């Protein structure tokens, strides 16, 4: 069996051990990140069905099937995306922050693309359009949300701070 241990960069270990404590503003910032992400998720998930059924003319049963397929596939890709993010070596911006930065603009773009009125397309293409765009939107969102959630375990070794950050993130999610 291969040796899977890795050596830590001593400078990184020193920086983590001597990092300043998290203040209330740091915790509120972490709360606001999840509040923003989950607010957008809530808005899209609330209005996308209305848009697809009432504007695009999709049958509600077809829309329900699209959501079922995308959510089932999303459950599978969450693990893959988490593993992909975790296996990437840290850069000068850290290990998780680059993923959030790289996928913010595509997430914005796909959020807009989801609400383009494609009613002029034949019905089968409309169904395929919604399926593909919604699925990609979910994948791009996962590339933001998974690293964001993992950040608290990377930015501090202090278990109390990790718990506090997680609690603030949960508050942001619940408020959304």
Short mmCIF file of N, CA and C in Angstrom, two decimals:
data_model
loop_
_atom_site.label_atom_id
_atom_site.label_comp_id
_atom_site.label_asym_id
_atom_site.label_seq_id
_atom_site.Cartn_x
_atom_site.Cartn_y
_atom_site.Cartn_z
N UNK A 1 0.84 -1.17 0.00
CA UNK A 1 0.00 0.00 0.00
C UNK A 1 0.89 1.24 0.00
N UNK A 2 0.55 2.21 -0.83
CA UNK A 2 1.36 3.42 -0.98
C UNK A 2 1.22 4.32 0.24
N UNK A 3 2.27 5.04 0.51
CA UNK A 3 2.26 5.99 1.61
C UNK A 3 1.50 7.23 1.17
N UNK A 4 0.44 7.59 1.87
CA UNK A 4 -0.40 8.72 1.46
C UNK A 4 -0.19 9.94 2.35
N UNK A 5 0.81 9.92 3.21
CA UNK A 5 1.04 11.08 4.08
C UNK A 5 1.66 12.20 3.27
N UNK A 6 1.34 13.41 3.64
CA UNK A 6 1.90 14.57 2.98
C UNK A 6 2.61 15.42 4.02
N UNK A 7 3.62 16.13 3.58
CA UNK A 7 4.32 17.02 4.49
C UNK A 7 3.73 18.41 4.36
N UNK A 8 3.59 19.07 5.48
CA UNK A 8 3.02 20.42 5.48
C UNK A 8 4.13 21.45 5.35
N UNK A 9 3.84 22.49 4.66
CA UNK A 9 4.75 23.60 4.52
C UNK A 9 4.91 24.26 5.90
N UNK A 10 6.13 24.33 6.45
CA UNK A 10 6.32 24.90 7.79
C UNK A 10 5.84 26.35 7.90
N UNK A 11 5.99 27.13 6.84
CA UNK A 11 5.52 28.52 6.87
C UNK A 11 4.00 28.56 7.00
N UNK A 12 3.33 27.67 6.27
CA UNK A 12 1.87 27.60 6.35
C UNK A 12 1.44 27.23 7.76
N UNK A 13 2.08 26.23 8.35
CA UNK A 13 1.75 25.80 9.71
C UNK A 13 1.94 26.96 10.68
N UNK A 14 3.04 27.69 10.54
CA UNK A 14 3.29 28.83 11.42
C UNK A 14 2.21 29.90 11.27
N UNK A 15 1.82 30.20 10.02
CA UNK A 15 0.79 31.22 9.78
C UNK A 15 -0.55 30.80 10.37
N UNK A 16 -0.90 29.54 10.24
CA UNK A 16 -2.17 29.06 10.79
C UNK A 16 -2.15 29.12 12.31
N UNK A 17 -1.05 28.70 12.91
CA UNK A 17 -0.97 28.68 14.36
C UNK A 17 -0.94 30.08 14.96
N UNK A 18 -0.46 31.05 14.21
CA UNK A 18 -0.35 32.42 14.73
C UNK A 18 -1.34 33.37 14.06
N UNK A 19 -2.35 32.84 13.47
CA UNK A 19 -3.36 33.67 12.82
C UNK A 19 -4.16 34.43 13.87
N UNK A 20 -4.60 35.64 13.53
CA UNK A 20 -5.41 36.39 14.50
C UNK A 20 -6.75 35.71 14.73
N UNK A 21 -7.33 35.94 15.88
CA UNK A 21 -8.62 35.36 16.23
C UNK A 21 -9.70 36.00 15.36
N UNK A 22 -10.77 35.24 15.15
CA UNK A 22 -11.88 35.75 14.38
C UNK A 22 -12.70 36.70 15.24
N UNK A 23 -13.05 37.83 14.67
CA UNK A 23 -13.90 38.78 15.37
C UNK A 23 -15.34 38.67 14.87
N UNK A 24 -16.19 39.50 15.43
CA UNK A 24 -17.60 39.49 15.04
C UNK A 24 -17.77 39.86 13.56
N UNK A 25 -16.96 40.79 13.07
CA UNK A 25 -17.09 41.18 11.65
C UNK A 25 -16.75 40.01 10.73
N UNK A 26 -15.78 39.18 11.10
CA UNK A 26 -15.45 38.00 10.30
C UNK A 26 -16.63 37.03 10.27
N UNK A 27 -17.23 36.83 11.42
CA UNK A 27 -18.34 35.89 11.52
C UNK A 27 -19.55 36.42 10.76
N UNK A 28 -19.79 37.73 10.85
CA UNK A 28 -20.91 38.32 10.11
C UNK A 28 -20.65 38.24 8.61
N UNK A 29 -19.42 38.39 8.20
CA UNK A 29 -19.08 38.25 6.79
C UNK A 29 -19.37 36.85 6.28
N UNK A 30 -19.03 35.86 7.09
CA UNK A 30 -19.31 34.46 6.71
C UNK A 30 -20.82 34.23 6.66
N UNK A 31 -21.54 34.81 7.58
CA UNK A 31 -23.01 34.73 7.59
C UNK A 31 -23.58 35.35 6.31
N UNK A 32 -23.07 36.52 5.94
CA UNK A 32 -23.60 37.22 4.76
C UNK A 32 -23.32 36.46 3.46
N UNK A 33 -22.21 35.76 3.40
CA UNK A 33 -21.92 34.96 2.21
C UNK A 33 -22.97 33.90 1.97
N UNK A 34 -23.34 33.18 3.02
CA UNK A 34 -24.36 32.15 2.88
C UNK A 34 -25.75 32.77 2.71
N UNK A 35 -25.98 33.89 3.35
CA UNK A 35 -27.25 34.60 3.18
C UNK A 35 -27.45 34.97 1.71
N UNK A 36 -26.42 35.50 1.09
CA UNK A 36 -26.52 35.90 -0.32
C UNK A 36 -26.73 34.71 -1.24
N UNK A 37 -25.93 33.67 -1.05
CA UNK A 37 -26.04 32.49 -1.92
C UNK A 37 -27.42 31.85 -1.78
N UNK A 38 -27.86 31.66 -0.56
CA UNK A 38 -29.14 30.98 -0.34
C UNK A 38 -30.34 31.86 -0.69
N UNK A 39 -30.18 33.17 -0.62
CA UNK A 39 -31.26 34.05 -1.06
C UNK A 39 -31.48 33.89 -2.56
N UNK A 40 -30.38 33.85 -3.32
CA UNK A 40 -30.50 33.65 -4.76
C UNK A 40 -31.10 32.28 -5.07
N UNK A 41 -30.64 31.25 -4.36
CA UNK A 41 -31.19 29.91 -4.55
C UNK A 41 -32.70 29.90 -4.30
N UNK A 42 -33.12 30.55 -3.23
CA UNK A 42 -34.55 30.59 -2.89
C UNK A 42 -35.35 31.32 -3.95
N UNK A 43 -34.85 32.45 -4.41
CA UNK A 43 -35.56 33.21 -5.45
C UNK A 43 -35.68 32.39 -6.74
N UNK A 44 -34.58 31.81 -7.17
CA UNK A 44 -34.61 31.04 -8.41
C UNK A 44 -35.53 29.84 -8.27
N UNK A 45 -35.39 29.11 -7.18
CA UNK A 45 -36.22 27.91 -7.02
C UNK A 45 -37.70 28.26 -6.84
N UNK A 46 -37.99 29.46 -6.36
CA UNK A 46 -39.39 29.87 -6.21
C UNK A 46 -40.01 30.28 -7.54
N UNK A 47 -39.25 30.96 -8.38
CA UNK A 47 -39.82 31.54 -9.59
C UNK A 47 -39.51 30.79 -10.87
N UNK A 48 -38.55 29.89 -10.84
CA UNK A 48 -38.20 29.18 -12.06
C UNK A 48 -39.35 28.31 -12.56
N UNK A 49 -40.03 27.65 -11.65
CA UNK A 49 -41.17 26.83 -12.05
C UNK A 49 -42.26 27.69 -12.69
N UNK A 50 -42.56 28.82 -12.07
CA UNK A 50 -43.58 29.72 -12.63
C UNK A 50 -43.17 30.19 -14.02
N UNK A 51 -41.90 30.54 -14.18
CA UNK A 51 -41.40 31.00 -15.47
C UNK A 51 -41.52 29.89 -16.53
N UNK A 52 -41.06 28.70 -16.16
CA UNK A 52 -41.06 27.60 -17.14
C UNK A 52 -42.47 27.17 -17.53
N UNK A 53 -43.37 27.11 -16.57
CA UNK A 53 -44.73 26.65 -16.86
C UNK A 53 -45.56 27.76 -17.49
N UNK A 54 -45.54 28.95 -16.92
CA UNK A 54 -46.41 30.03 -17.38
C UNK A 54 -45.87 30.80 -18.57
N UNK A 55 -44.58 30.98 -18.67
CA UNK A 55 -44.00 31.78 -19.76
C UNK A 55 -43.49 30.88 -20.89
N UNK A 56 -42.70 29.87 -20.52
CA UNK A 56 -42.12 29.00 -21.54
C UNK A 56 -43.11 27.95 -22.04
N UNK A 57 -44.19 27.72 -21.31
CA UNK A 57 -45.21 26.79 -21.75
C UNK A 57 -44.91 25.32 -21.52
N UNK A 58 -44.00 25.01 -20.58
CA UNK A 58 -43.71 23.62 -20.27
C UNK A 58 -44.85 23.02 -19.45
N UNK A 59 -45.12 21.78 -19.68
CA UNK A 59 -46.09 21.05 -18.87
C UNK A 59 -45.49 20.90 -17.47
N UNK A 60 -46.31 21.06 -16.44
CA UNK A 60 -45.83 20.99 -15.06
C UNK A 60 -45.20 19.64 -14.75
N UNK A 61 -45.74 18.57 -15.32
CA UNK A 61 -45.17 17.24 -15.09
C UNK A 61 -43.77 17.13 -15.71
N UNK A 62 -43.58 17.72 -16.87
CA UNK A 62 -42.26 17.71 -17.49
C UNK A 62 -41.27 18.53 -16.66
N UNK A 63 -41.74 19.66 -16.16
CA UNK A 63 -40.87 20.48 -15.31
C UNK A 63 -40.49 19.71 -14.04
N UNK A 64 -41.45 19.03 -13.45
CA UNK A 64 -41.17 18.24 -12.24
C UNK A 64 -40.14 17.15 -12.54
N UNK A 65 -40.25 16.53 -13.70
CA UNK A 65 -39.27 15.50 -14.09
C UNK A 65 -37.89 16.11 -14.26
N UNK A 66 -37.82 17.30 -14.83
CA UNK A 66 -36.53 17.99 -14.99
C UNK A 66 -35.89 18.24 -13.63
N UNK A 67 -36.68 18.75 -12.70
CA UNK A 67 -36.16 19.03 -11.36
C UNK A 67 -35.69 17.74 -10.70
N UNK A 68 -36.48 16.68 -10.82
CA UNK A 68 -36.11 15.40 -10.22
C UNK A 68 -34.78 14.91 -10.79
N UNK A 69 -34.65 14.93 -12.10
CA UNK A 69 -33.42 14.47 -12.75
C UNK A 69 -32.22 15.31 -12.30
N UNK A 70 -32.39 16.62 -12.33
CA UNK A 70 -31.27 17.50 -11.96
C UNK A 70 -30.87 17.34 -10.50
N UNK A 71 -31.83 17.22 -9.62
CA UNK A 71 -31.51 17.06 -8.19
C UNK A 71 -30.87 15.70 -7.93
N UNK A 72 -31.33 14.67 -8.62
CA UNK A 72 -30.73 13.34 -8.45
C UNK A 72 -29.28 13.35 -8.93
N UNK A 73 -29.04 13.96 -10.09
CA UNK A 73 -27.68 14.06 -10.60
C UNK A 73 -26.82 14.97 -9.73
N UNK A 74 -27.43 16.01 -9.16
CA UNK A 74 -26.72 16.92 -8.28
C UNK A 74 -26.22 16.20 -7.04
N UNK A 75 -27.02 15.28 -6.54
CA UNK A 75 -26.60 14.50 -5.37
C UNK A 75 -25.35 13.68 -5.70
N UNK A 76 -25.23 13.24 -6.93
CA UNK A 76 -24.05 12.49 -7.35
C UNK A 76 -22.84 13.40 -7.57
N UNK A 77 -23.08 14.56 -8.16
CA UNK A 77 -21.93 15.41 -8.49
C UNK A 77 -21.40 16.19 -7.30
N UNK A 78 -22.17 16.31 -6.21
CA UNK A 78 -21.67 17.02 -5.02
C UNK A 78 -20.38 16.39 -4.50
N UNK A 79 -20.35 15.08 -4.43
CA UNK A 79 -19.17 14.38 -3.93
C UNK A 79 -17.99 14.59 -4.88
N UNK A 80 -18.25 14.49 -6.16
CA UNK A 80 -17.19 14.69 -7.16
C UNK A 80 -16.64 16.11 -7.06
N UNK A 81 -17.51 17.09 -6.97
CA UNK A 81 -17.07 18.48 -6.90
C UNK A 81 -16.31 18.74 -5.60
N UNK A 82 -16.79 18.20 -4.50
CA UNK A 82 -16.08 18.36 -3.24
C UNK A 82 -14.68 17.77 -3.30
N UNK A 83 -14.59 16.61 -3.91
CA UNK A 83 -13.28 15.95 -4.05
C UNK A 83 -12.37 16.76 -4.97
N UNK A 84 -12.92 17.28 -6.05
CA UNK A 84 -12.14 18.09 -6.98
C UNK A 84 -11.59 19.32 -6.28
N UNK A 85 -12.44 20.01 -5.54
CA UNK A 85 -12.00 21.21 -4.83
C UNK A 85 -10.96 20.88 -3.77
N UNK A 86 -11.16 19.79 -3.07
CA UNK A 86 -10.26 19.42 -1.99
C UNK A 86 -8.90 18.97 -2.50
N UNK A 87 -8.85 18.37 -3.69
CA UNK A 87 -7.59 17.86 -4.23
C UNK A 87 -6.73 18.93 -4.87
N UNK A 88 -7.28 20.10 -5.10
CA UNK A 88 -6.50 21.17 -5.71
C UNK A 88 -5.55 21.76 -4.68
N UNK A 89 -4.28 21.92 -5.04
CA UNK A 89 -3.34 22.51 -4.07
C UNK A 89 -3.68 23.98 -3.82
N UNK A 90 -3.32 24.43 -2.65
CA UNK A 90 -3.59 25.82 -2.28
C UNK A 90 -2.75 26.76 -3.13
N UNK A 91 -3.33 27.91 -3.43
CA UNK A 91 -2.61 28.95 -4.16
C UNK A 91 -2.39 30.11 -3.20
N UNK A 92 -1.94 31.22 -3.71
CA UNK A 92 -1.74 32.38 -2.83
C UNK A 92 -3.07 32.91 -2.29
N UNK A 93 -4.19 32.52 -2.92
CA UNK A 93 -5.52 32.93 -2.44
C UNK A 93 -6.15 31.87 -1.54
N UNK A 94 -5.42 30.83 -1.26
CA UNK A 94 -5.94 29.76 -0.43
C UNK A 94 -6.37 28.58 -1.28
N UNK A 95 -7.05 27.66 -0.64
CA UNK A 95 -7.45 26.43 -1.31
C UNK A 95 -8.86 26.52 -1.87
N UNK A 96 -9.76 27.22 -1.20
CA UNK A 96 -11.16 27.24 -1.60
C UNK A 96 -11.60 28.54 -2.28
N UNK A 97 -11.00 29.64 -1.90
CA UNK A 97 -11.42 30.94 -2.45
C UNK A 97 -11.34 31.02 -3.98
N UNK A 98 -10.31 30.43 -4.62
CA UNK A 98 -10.29 30.51 -6.09
C UNK A 98 -11.53 29.92 -6.75
N UNK A 99 -12.05 28.81 -6.19
CA UNK A 99 -13.25 28.21 -6.78
C UNK A 99 -14.41 29.19 -6.73
N UNK A 100 -14.56 29.88 -5.64
CA UNK A 100 -15.66 30.84 -5.49
C UNK A 100 -15.50 31.97 -6.49
N UNK A 101 -14.27 32.46 -6.64
CA UNK A 101 -14.01 33.54 -7.59
C UNK A 101 -14.22 33.10 -9.03
N UNK A 102 -13.74 31.90 -9.38
CA UNK A 102 -13.83 31.42 -10.75
C UNK A 102 -15.27 31.18 -11.19
N UNK A 103 -16.11 30.75 -10.27
CA UNK A 103 -17.46 30.36 -10.65
C UNK A 103 -18.52 31.41 -10.36
N UNK A 104 -18.14 32.55 -9.80
CA UNK A 104 -19.12 33.60 -9.52
C UNK A 104 -19.72 34.16 -10.81
N UNK A 105 -18.89 34.50 -11.77
CA UNK A 105 -19.39 35.07 -13.03
C UNK A 105 -20.21 34.05 -13.83
N UNK A 106 -19.76 32.81 -13.99
CA UNK A 106 -20.61 31.83 -14.67
C UNK A 106 -21.95 31.60 -13.96
N UNK A 107 -21.93 31.66 -12.64
CA UNK A 107 -23.19 31.49 -11.88
C UNK A 107 -24.14 32.64 -12.19
N UNK A 108 -23.61 33.84 -12.20
CA UNK A 108 -24.40 35.02 -12.56
C UNK A 108 -24.96 34.86 -13.98
N UNK A 109 -24.10 34.46 -14.91
CA UNK A 109 -24.53 34.32 -16.31
C UNK A 109 -25.60 33.25 -16.46
N UNK A 110 -25.43 32.10 -15.84
CA UNK A 110 -26.42 31.03 -15.97
C UNK A 110 -27.72 31.37 -15.25
N UNK A 111 -27.65 32.19 -14.22
CA UNK A 111 -28.88 32.64 -13.56
C UNK A 111 -29.70 33.47 -14.54
N UNK A 112 -29.06 34.29 -15.32
CA UNK A 112 -29.76 35.09 -16.32
C UNK A 112 -30.23 34.21 -17.48
N UNK A 113 -29.37 33.33 -17.95
CA UNK A 113 -29.71 32.45 -19.08
C UNK A 113 -30.93 31.59 -18.76
N UNK A 114 -31.05 31.18 -17.51
CA UNK A 114 -32.20 30.35 -17.12
C UNK A 114 -33.53 31.05 -17.39
N UNK A 115 -33.52 32.36 -17.32
CA UNK A 115 -34.77 33.10 -17.47
C UNK A 115 -34.92 33.74 -18.86
N UNK A 116 -34.15 33.27 -19.83
CA UNK A 116 -34.36 33.71 -21.21
C UNK A 116 -35.60 33.01 -21.75
N UNK A 117 -36.45 33.76 -22.40
CA UNK A 117 -37.69 33.20 -22.93
C UNK A 117 -37.40 32.51 -24.26
N UNK A 118 -37.42 31.20 -24.23
CA UNK A 118 -37.14 30.38 -25.40
C UNK A 118 -38.41 29.73 -25.94
N UNK A 119 -39.54 30.40 -25.76
CA UNK A 119 -40.82 29.84 -26.16
C UNK A 119 -40.90 29.60 -27.67
N UNK A 120 -40.09 30.30 -28.44
CA UNK A 120 -40.10 30.13 -29.90
C UNK A 120 -39.51 28.78 -30.33
N UNK A 121 -38.77 28.13 -29.45
CA UNK A 121 -38.20 26.82 -29.76
C UNK A 121 -39.31 25.77 -29.80
N UNK A 122 -39.10 24.71 -30.56
CA UNK A 122 -40.05 23.59 -30.48
C UNK A 122 -40.08 23.03 -29.04
N UNK A 123 -41.20 22.43 -28.68
CA UNK A 123 -41.42 22.01 -27.30
C UNK A 123 -40.31 21.09 -26.77
N UNK A 124 -39.91 20.12 -27.53
CA UNK A 124 -38.86 19.19 -27.08
C UNK A 124 -37.54 19.90 -26.81
N UNK A 125 -37.21 20.87 -27.65
CA UNK A 125 -35.99 21.64 -27.43
C UNK A 125 -36.10 22.52 -26.19
N UNK A 126 -37.30 23.05 -25.93
CA UNK A 126 -37.50 23.84 -24.70
C UNK A 126 -37.26 22.99 -23.46
N UNK A 127 -37.80 21.78 -23.49
CA UNK A 127 -37.61 20.87 -22.35
C UNK A 127 -36.12 20.57 -22.19
N UNK A 128 -35.43 20.27 -23.29
CA UNK A 128 -34.00 19.99 -23.23
C UNK A 128 -33.22 21.21 -22.76
N UNK A 129 -33.61 22.40 -23.25
CA UNK A 129 -32.96 23.65 -22.85
C UNK A 129 -33.04 23.84 -21.34
N UNK A 130 -34.23 23.70 -20.79
CA UNK A 130 -34.43 23.89 -19.35
C UNK A 130 -33.63 22.85 -18.57
N UNK A 131 -33.65 21.61 -19.02
CA UNK A 131 -32.91 20.55 -18.35
C UNK A 131 -31.42 20.86 -18.32
N UNK A 132 -30.85 21.20 -19.44
CA UNK A 132 -29.41 21.44 -19.54
C UNK A 132 -29.02 22.70 -18.76
N UNK A 133 -29.74 23.78 -18.95
CA UNK A 133 -29.38 25.04 -18.28
C UNK A 133 -29.54 24.92 -16.76
N UNK A 134 -30.61 24.31 -16.31
CA UNK A 134 -30.81 24.15 -14.86
C UNK A 134 -29.75 23.23 -14.26
N UNK A 135 -29.39 22.17 -14.98
CA UNK A 135 -28.37 21.26 -14.49
C UNK A 135 -27.01 21.97 -14.39
N UNK A 136 -26.64 22.71 -15.42
CA UNK A 136 -25.36 23.43 -15.39
C UNK A 136 -25.38 24.49 -14.29
N UNK A 137 -26.51 25.18 -14.12
CA UNK A 137 -26.63 26.18 -13.05
C UNK A 137 -26.40 25.52 -11.69
N UNK A 138 -26.93 24.33 -11.49
CA UNK A 138 -26.73 23.61 -10.24
C UNK A 138 -25.28 23.21 -10.03
N UNK A 139 -24.62 22.76 -11.08
CA UNK A 139 -23.20 22.37 -10.98
C UNK A 139 -22.35 23.59 -10.64
N UNK A 140 -22.58 24.69 -11.35
CA UNK A 140 -21.80 25.91 -11.10
C UNK A 140 -22.03 26.40 -9.67
N UNK A 141 -23.27 26.34 -9.21
CA UNK A 141 -23.57 26.73 -7.83
C UNK A 141 -22.88 25.83 -6.82
N UNK A 142 -22.78 24.57 -7.12
CA UNK A 142 -22.10 23.64 -6.22
C UNK A 142 -20.61 23.96 -6.14
N UNK A 143 -20.02 24.41 -7.25
CA UNK A 143 -18.61 24.80 -7.23
C UNK A 143 -18.38 26.06 -6.40
N UNK A 144 -19.43 26.76 -6.03
CA UNK A 144 -19.32 27.90 -5.12
C UNK A 144 -19.64 27.46 -3.70
N UNK A 145 -20.73 26.74 -3.53
CA UNK A 145 -21.23 26.41 -2.20
C UNK A 145 -20.37 25.40 -1.44
N UNK A 146 -19.88 24.38 -2.11
CA UNK A 146 -19.06 23.37 -1.44
C UNK A 146 -17.75 23.97 -0.91
N UNK A 147 -16.99 24.70 -1.72
CA UNK A 147 -15.78 25.31 -1.17
C UNK A 147 -16.09 26.34 -0.07
N UNK A 148 -17.19 27.05 -0.22
CA UNK A 148 -17.54 28.04 0.80
C UNK A 148 -17.80 27.36 2.14
N UNK A 149 -18.48 26.25 2.11
CA UNK A 149 -18.75 25.52 3.34
C UNK A 149 -17.50 24.90 3.93
N UNK A 150 -16.56 24.51 3.08
CA UNK A 150 -15.33 23.88 3.57
C UNK A 150 -14.32 24.88 4.10
N UNK A 151 -14.52 26.15 3.79
CA UNK A 151 -13.54 27.17 4.20
C UNK A 151 -13.34 27.23 5.71
N UNK A 152 -14.40 27.06 6.47
CA UNK A 152 -14.26 27.19 7.92
C UNK A 152 -13.31 26.13 8.49
N UNK A 153 -13.22 24.98 7.84
CA UNK A 153 -12.31 23.94 8.31
C UNK A 153 -10.87 24.19 7.90
N UNK A 154 -10.68 25.10 6.97
CA UNK A 154 -9.34 25.37 6.47
C UNK A 154 -8.76 26.65 7.08
N UNK A 155 -9.60 27.63 7.34
CA UNK A 155 -9.08 28.92 7.76
C UNK A 155 -8.75 29.01 9.24
N UNK A 156 -9.13 28.01 10.00
CA UNK A 156 -8.74 27.99 11.41
C UNK A 156 -8.60 26.55 11.89
N UNK A 157 -7.64 26.37 12.78
CA UNK A 157 -7.48 25.06 13.41
C UNK A 157 -8.19 25.02 14.76
N UNK A 158 -8.70 26.15 15.18
CA UNK A 158 -9.38 26.26 16.48
C UNK A 158 -10.81 25.73 16.33
N UNK A 159 -11.11 24.65 17.06
CA UNK A 159 -12.43 24.02 16.94
C UNK A 159 -13.56 24.95 17.37
N UNK A 160 -13.33 25.79 18.36
CA UNK A 160 -14.36 26.73 18.82
C UNK A 160 -14.67 27.73 17.71
N UNK A 161 -13.64 28.25 17.05
CA UNK A 161 -13.85 29.19 15.95
C UNK A 161 -14.56 28.52 14.79
N UNK A 162 -14.20 27.29 14.49
CA UNK A 162 -14.88 26.55 13.42
C UNK A 162 -16.37 26.42 13.72
N UNK A 163 -16.67 26.09 14.95
CA UNK A 163 -18.07 25.93 15.35
C UNK A 163 -18.80 27.26 15.26
N UNK A 164 -18.17 28.33 15.71
CA UNK A 164 -18.80 29.65 15.64
C UNK A 164 -19.04 30.06 14.19
N UNK A 165 -18.06 29.85 13.32
CA UNK A 165 -18.24 30.17 11.90
C UNK A 165 -19.38 29.34 11.30
N UNK A 166 -19.42 28.07 11.64
CA UNK A 166 -20.48 27.20 11.14
C UNK A 166 -21.85 27.67 11.64
N UNK A 167 -21.91 28.09 12.89
CA UNK A 167 -23.17 28.60 13.44
C UNK A 167 -23.62 29.86 12.72
N UNK A 168 -22.69 30.77 12.45
CA UNK A 168 -23.05 31.99 11.75
C UNK A 168 -23.47 31.69 10.32
N UNK A 169 -22.80 30.74 9.69
CA UNK A 169 -23.18 30.34 8.33
C UNK A 169 -24.60 29.75 8.35
N UNK A 170 -24.92 28.95 9.34
CA UNK A 170 -26.25 28.37 9.45
C UNK A 170 -27.31 29.44 9.66
N UNK A 171 -26.98 30.46 10.41
CA UNK A 171 -27.92 31.57 10.60
C UNK A 171 -28.19 32.26 9.27
N UNK A 172 -27.12 32.52 8.50
CA UNK A 172 -27.29 33.15 7.18
C UNK A 172 -28.15 32.30 6.27
N UNK A 173 -27.93 31.01 6.29
CA UNK A 173 -28.70 30.09 5.46
C UNK A 173 -30.16 30.08 5.87
N UNK A 174 -30.40 30.05 7.18
CA UNK A 174 -31.78 30.00 7.69
C UNK A 174 -32.53 31.29 7.39
N UNK A 175 -31.86 32.42 7.54
CA UNK A 175 -32.50 33.71 7.27
C UNK A 175 -32.91 33.80 5.79
N UNK A 176 -32.07 33.28 4.92
CA UNK A 176 -32.38 33.31 3.49
C UNK A 176 -33.63 32.50 3.23
#
